[in-house]
Tab-separated table of C-alpha atoms and ligand atoms in Angstrom:
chain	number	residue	atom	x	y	z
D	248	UNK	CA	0.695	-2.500	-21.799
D	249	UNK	CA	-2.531	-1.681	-23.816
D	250	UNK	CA	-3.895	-0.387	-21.314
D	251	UNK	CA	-1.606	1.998	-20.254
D	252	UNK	CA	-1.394	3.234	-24.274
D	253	UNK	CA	-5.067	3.554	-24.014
D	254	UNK	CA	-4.441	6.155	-21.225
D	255	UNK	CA	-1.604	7.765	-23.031
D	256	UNK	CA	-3.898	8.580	-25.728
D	257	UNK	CA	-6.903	9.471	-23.382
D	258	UNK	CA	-4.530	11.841	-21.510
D	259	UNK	CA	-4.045	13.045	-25.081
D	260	UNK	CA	-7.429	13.683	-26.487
D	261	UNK	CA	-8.402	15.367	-23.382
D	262	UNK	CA	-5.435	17.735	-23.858
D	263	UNK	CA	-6.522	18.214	-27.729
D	264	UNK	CA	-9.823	18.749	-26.911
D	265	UNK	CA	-8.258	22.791	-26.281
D	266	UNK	CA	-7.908	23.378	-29.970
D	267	UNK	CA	-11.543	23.548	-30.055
D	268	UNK	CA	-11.329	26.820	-28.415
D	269	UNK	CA	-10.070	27.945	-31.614
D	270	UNK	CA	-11.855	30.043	-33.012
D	271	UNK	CA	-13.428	30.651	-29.447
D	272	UNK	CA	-17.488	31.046	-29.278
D	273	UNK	CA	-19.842	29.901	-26.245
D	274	UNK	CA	-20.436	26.699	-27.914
D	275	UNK	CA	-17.009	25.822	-28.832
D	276	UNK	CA	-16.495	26.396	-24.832
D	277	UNK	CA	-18.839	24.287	-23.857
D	278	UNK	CA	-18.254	21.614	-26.179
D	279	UNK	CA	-14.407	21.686	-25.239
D	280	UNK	CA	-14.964	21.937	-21.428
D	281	UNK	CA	-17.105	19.063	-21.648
D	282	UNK	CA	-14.732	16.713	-22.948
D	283	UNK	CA	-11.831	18.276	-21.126
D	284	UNK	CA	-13.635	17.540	-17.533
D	285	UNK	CA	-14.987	14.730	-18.528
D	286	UNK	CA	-11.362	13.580	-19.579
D	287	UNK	CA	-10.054	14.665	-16.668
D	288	UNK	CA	-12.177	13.290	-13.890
D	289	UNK	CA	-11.906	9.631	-16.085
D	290	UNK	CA	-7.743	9.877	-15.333
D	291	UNK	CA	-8.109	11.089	-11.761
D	292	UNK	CA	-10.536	8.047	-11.170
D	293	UNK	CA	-7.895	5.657	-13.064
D	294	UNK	CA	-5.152	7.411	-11.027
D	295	UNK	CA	-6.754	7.710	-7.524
D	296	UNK	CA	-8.989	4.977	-6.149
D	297	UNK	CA	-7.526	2.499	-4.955
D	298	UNK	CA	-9.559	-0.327	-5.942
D	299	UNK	CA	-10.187	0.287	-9.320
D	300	UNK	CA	-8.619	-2.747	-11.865
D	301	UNK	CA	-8.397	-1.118	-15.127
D	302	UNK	CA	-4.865	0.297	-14.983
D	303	UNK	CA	-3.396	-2.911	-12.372
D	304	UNK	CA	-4.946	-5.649	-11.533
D	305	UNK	CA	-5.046	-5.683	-7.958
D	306	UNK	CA	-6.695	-7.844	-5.217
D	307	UNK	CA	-8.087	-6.203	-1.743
D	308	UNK	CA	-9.036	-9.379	-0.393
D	309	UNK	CA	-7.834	-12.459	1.242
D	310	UNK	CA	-9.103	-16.338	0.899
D	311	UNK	CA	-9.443	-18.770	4.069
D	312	UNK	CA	-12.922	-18.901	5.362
D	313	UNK	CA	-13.323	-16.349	8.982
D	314	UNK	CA	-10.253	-14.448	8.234
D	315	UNK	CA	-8.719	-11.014	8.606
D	316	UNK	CA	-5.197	-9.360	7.518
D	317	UNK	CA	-3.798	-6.369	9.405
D	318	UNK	CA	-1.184	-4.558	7.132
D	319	UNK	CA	0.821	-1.703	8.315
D	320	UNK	CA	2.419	0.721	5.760
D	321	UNK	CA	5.236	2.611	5.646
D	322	UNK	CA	7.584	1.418	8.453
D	323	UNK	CA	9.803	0.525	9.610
D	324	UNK	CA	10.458	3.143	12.364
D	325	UNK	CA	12.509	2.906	15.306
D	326	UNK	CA	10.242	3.536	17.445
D	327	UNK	CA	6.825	2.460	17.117
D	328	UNK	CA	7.677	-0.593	14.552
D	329	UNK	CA	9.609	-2.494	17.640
D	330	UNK	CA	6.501	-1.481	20.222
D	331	UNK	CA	3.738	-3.132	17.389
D	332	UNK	CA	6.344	-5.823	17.084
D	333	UNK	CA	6.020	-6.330	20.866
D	334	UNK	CA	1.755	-6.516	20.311
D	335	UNK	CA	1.417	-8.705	17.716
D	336	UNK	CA	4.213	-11.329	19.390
D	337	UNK	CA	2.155	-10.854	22.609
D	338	UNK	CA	-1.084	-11.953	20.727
D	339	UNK	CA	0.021	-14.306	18.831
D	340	UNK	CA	-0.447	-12.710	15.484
D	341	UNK	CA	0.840	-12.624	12.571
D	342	UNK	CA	0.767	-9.391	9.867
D	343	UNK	CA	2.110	-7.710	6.994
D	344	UNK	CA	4.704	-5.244	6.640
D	345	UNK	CA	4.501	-2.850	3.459
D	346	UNK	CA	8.068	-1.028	3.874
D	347	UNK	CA	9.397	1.817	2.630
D	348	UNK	CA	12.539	0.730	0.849
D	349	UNK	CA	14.971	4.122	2.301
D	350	UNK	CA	13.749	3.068	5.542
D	351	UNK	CA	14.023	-0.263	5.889
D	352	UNK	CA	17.439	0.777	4.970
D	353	UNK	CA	18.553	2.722	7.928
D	354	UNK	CA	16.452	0.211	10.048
D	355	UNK	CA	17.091	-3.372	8.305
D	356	UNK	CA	17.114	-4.893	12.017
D	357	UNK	CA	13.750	-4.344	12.450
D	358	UNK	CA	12.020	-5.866	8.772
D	359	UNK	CA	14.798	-8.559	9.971
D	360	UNK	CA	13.225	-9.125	13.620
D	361	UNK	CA	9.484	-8.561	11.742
D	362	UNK	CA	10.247	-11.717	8.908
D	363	UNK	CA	11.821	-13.971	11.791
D	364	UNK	CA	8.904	-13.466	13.897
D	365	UNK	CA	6.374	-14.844	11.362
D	366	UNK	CA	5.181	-11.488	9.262
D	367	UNK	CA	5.774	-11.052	5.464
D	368	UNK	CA	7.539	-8.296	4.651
D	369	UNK	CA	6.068	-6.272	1.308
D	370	UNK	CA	7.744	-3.597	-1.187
D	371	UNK	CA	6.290	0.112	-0.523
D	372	UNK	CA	8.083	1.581	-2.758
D	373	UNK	CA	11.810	3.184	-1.601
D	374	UNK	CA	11.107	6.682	-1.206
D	375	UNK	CA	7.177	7.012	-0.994
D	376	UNK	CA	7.275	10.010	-3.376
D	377	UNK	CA	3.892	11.587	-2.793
D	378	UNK	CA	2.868	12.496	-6.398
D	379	UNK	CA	3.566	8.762	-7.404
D	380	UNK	CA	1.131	8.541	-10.028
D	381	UNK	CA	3.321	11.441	-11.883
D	382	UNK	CA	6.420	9.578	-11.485
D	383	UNK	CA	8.582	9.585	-15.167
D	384	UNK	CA	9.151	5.831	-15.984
D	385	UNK	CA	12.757	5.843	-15.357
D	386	UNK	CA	12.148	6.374	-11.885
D	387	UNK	CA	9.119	4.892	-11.434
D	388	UNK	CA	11.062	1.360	-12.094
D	389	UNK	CA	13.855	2.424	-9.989
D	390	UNK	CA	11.307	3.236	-6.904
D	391	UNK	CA	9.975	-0.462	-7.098
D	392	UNK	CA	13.338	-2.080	-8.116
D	393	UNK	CA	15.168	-0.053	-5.227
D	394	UNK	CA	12.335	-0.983	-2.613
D	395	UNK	CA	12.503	-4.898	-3.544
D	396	UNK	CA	16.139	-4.751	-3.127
D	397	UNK	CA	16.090	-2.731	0.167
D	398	UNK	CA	13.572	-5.364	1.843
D	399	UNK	CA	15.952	-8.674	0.226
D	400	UNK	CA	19.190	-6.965	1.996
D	401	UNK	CA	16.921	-6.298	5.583
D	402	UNK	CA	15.942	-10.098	5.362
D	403	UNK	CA	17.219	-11.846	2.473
D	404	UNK	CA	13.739	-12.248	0.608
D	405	UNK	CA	12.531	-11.262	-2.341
D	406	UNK	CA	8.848	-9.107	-1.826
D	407	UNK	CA	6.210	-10.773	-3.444
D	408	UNK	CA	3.432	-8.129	-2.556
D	409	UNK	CA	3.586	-4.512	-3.567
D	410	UNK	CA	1.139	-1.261	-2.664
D	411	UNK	CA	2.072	2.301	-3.652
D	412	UNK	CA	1.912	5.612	-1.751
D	413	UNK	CA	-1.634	5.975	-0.536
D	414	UNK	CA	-2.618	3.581	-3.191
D	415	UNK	CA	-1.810	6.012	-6.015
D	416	UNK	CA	-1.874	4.566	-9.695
D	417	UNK	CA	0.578	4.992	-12.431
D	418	UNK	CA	-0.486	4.391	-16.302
D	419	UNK	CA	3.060	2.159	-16.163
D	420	UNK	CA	2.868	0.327	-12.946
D	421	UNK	CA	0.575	-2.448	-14.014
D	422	UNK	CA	3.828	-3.963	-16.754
D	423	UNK	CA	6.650	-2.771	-14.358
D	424	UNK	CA	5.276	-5.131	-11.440
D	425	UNK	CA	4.417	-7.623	-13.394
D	426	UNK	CA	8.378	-7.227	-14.706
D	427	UNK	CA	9.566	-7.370	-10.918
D	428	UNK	CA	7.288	-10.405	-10.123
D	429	UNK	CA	4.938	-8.259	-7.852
D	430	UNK	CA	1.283	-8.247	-7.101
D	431	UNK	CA	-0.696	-5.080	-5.927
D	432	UNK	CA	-2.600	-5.688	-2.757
D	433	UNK	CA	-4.772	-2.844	-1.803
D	434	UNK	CA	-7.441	-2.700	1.017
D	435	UNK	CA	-10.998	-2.877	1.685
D	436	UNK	CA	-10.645	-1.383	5.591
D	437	UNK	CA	-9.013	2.298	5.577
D	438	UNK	CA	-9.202	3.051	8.812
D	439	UNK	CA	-7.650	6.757	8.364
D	440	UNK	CA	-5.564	6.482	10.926
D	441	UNK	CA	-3.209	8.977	9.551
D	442	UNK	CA	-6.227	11.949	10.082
D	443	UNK	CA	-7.412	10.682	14.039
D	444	UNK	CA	-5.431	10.451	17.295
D	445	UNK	CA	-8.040	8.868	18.565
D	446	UNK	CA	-7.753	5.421	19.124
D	447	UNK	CA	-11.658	4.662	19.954
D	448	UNK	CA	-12.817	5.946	16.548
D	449	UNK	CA	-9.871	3.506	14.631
D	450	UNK	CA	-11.419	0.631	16.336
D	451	UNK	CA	-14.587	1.187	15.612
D	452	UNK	CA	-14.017	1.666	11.940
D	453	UNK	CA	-12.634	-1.757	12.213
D	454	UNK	CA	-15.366	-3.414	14.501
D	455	UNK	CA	-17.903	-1.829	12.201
D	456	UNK	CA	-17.146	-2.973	9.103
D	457	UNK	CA	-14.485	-6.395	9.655
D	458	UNK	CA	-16.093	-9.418	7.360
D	459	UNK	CA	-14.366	-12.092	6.078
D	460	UNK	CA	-11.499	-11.746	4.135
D	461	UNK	CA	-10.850	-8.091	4.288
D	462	UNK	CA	-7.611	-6.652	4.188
D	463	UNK	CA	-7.162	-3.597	7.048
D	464	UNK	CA	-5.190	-0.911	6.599
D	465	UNK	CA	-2.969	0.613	9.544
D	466	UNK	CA	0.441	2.783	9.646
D	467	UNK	CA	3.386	2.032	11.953
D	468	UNK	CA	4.876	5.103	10.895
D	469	UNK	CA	3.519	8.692	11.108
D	470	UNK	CA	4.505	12.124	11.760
D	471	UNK	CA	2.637	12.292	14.969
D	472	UNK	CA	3.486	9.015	16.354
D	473	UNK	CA	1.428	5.853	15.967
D	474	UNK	CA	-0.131	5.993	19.841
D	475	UNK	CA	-3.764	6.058	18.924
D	476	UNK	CA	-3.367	2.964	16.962
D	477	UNK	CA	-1.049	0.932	18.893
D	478	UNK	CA	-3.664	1.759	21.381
D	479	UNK	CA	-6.971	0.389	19.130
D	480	UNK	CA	-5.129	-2.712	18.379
D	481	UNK	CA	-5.223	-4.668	21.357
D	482	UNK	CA	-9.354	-4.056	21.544
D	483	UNK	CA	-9.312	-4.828	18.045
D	484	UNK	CA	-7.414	-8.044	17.836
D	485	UNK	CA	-9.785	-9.338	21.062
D	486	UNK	CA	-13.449	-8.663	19.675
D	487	UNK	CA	-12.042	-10.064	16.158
D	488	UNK	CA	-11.078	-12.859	17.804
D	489	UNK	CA	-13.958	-13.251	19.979
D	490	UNK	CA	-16.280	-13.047	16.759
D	491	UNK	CA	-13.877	-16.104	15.546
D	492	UNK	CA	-11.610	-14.247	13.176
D	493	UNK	CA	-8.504	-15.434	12.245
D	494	UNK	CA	-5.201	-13.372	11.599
D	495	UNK	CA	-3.809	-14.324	8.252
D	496	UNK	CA	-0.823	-12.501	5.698
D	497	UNK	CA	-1.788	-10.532	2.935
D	498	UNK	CA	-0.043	-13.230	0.653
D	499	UNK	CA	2.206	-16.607	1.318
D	500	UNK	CA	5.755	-16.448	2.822
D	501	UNK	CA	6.434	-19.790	1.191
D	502	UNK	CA	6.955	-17.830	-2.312
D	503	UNK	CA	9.995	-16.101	-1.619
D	504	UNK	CA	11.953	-19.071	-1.951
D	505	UNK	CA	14.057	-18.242	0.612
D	506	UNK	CA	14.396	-20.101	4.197
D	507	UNK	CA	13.524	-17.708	7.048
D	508	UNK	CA	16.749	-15.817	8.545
D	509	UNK	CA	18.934	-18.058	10.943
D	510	UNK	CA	18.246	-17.250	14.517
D	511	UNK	CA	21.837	-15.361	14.843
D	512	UNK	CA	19.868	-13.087	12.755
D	513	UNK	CA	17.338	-12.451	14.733
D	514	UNK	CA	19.146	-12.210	17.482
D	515	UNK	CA	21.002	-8.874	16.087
D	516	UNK	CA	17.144	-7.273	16.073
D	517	UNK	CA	17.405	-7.102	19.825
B	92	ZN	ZN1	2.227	4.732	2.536
């Protein structure tokens, strides 16, 4: 909570620093655009990358020795989520599901299928409201209350393992998950597949770069259709696997506390 005070009040004295205009001369200009830019670019750096640990502790990694973990955000749709479902089962691997709460409510039958087939499911907020880091507290509480309760009715478990909307920041977020009992997993793969349809250039930036223990980054929803990836990941998964990666989730399943769905359930995702 100090923390996010400490940008309260640097949000603040940037803001302040405009009385200085008053009386305006050239110096007083310079003096106050100075520390208004310099203000400025400090809270969009706090607010925008998404590995940065001063405002929430976060972790972008995974332990295990030769290991990889494929996430996919902001599922589950109706289409494509069933078709990656189909992949990974045919592989034999095992990945992690951030969810967007609203849809994982008109789709619980898939997050249900996803948990009973080995994956963890993870909060992604309920709505994925683009300007996140601008959220008022109020709702930014609701947005990860709302998504944890949306992913325990799809499957009956508790998320452990929260990332917001393109890894946005929010002065408040660190003491609200910590409230819900979340963590913050971000990434050290982006493999942009939301900007390229094609499927070569989203394996490569994952054959590139893949060393132990990074965490990969991958949609199973977008507004063009998730073709180029679903086509990258069967390449992908192979030369991983050749090099002698493993698979692994973002975080344990054993935390949740709660026993995997019965197989009646999982029979209703079919
Ligand atoms: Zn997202």
């Amino acid at each position: 909570m100090a923390r996010s005070l400490i940008f309260c009040l640097l949000f603040l004295a940037t803001h302040a620093s405009l009385a200085l205009l008053y009386p305006f001369t050239l110096s007083r200009l310079l003096i106050a655009g100075s520390i208004y830019l310099a203000g400025t670019l400090l809270m969009l750096y706090l607010l925008f990358h998404p590995r940065n640990q001063w405002l929430v502790a976060n972790r972008s990694r995974v332990d295990g020795g030769r290991c990889v973990a494929l996430t996919f955000d902001d599922g589950p749709d109706p289409v494509d989520t069933p078709k990656l479902l189909d992949l990974l089962r045919a592989k034999g691997v095992k990945a992690t599901f951030f969810v967007v709460g609203k849809r994982a409510d008109q789709h619980p039958e898939i997050v249900r299928r996803a948990w009973a087939e080995g994956h963890l499911i993870a909060n992604h907020t309920w709505s994925h409201y683009s300007l996140f880091c601008f959220l008022p507290p109020a709702r930014l509480r609701r947005e990860i209350e709302r998504g944890t309760e949306s992913v325990r009715r799809s499957c009956g478990v508790r998320p452990r393992l929260f990332r917001s909307p393109v890894g946005l920041r929010h002065p408040l977020l660190g003491p609200y998950l910590k409230d819900a009992g979340l963590e913050y997993v971000s990434w050290t793969i982006r493999t942009r597949d939301t900007l390229t349809g094609d499927s070569g250039v989203i394996a490569r930036r994952i054959l590139d770069r893949a060393a132990s223990g990074d965490i990969i980054l991958l949609h199973d929803r977008l507004p063009g259709g998730t073709h180029a990836m679903l086509e990258a990941l069967p390449r992908v998964i192979d030369e991983l696997r050749e090099r002698e990666f493993q698979f692994v989730l973002a975080g344990p399943r054993e935390d949740s506390g709660v026993a995997t769905p019965e197989p009646a359930a999982y029979e209703t995702a079919h």
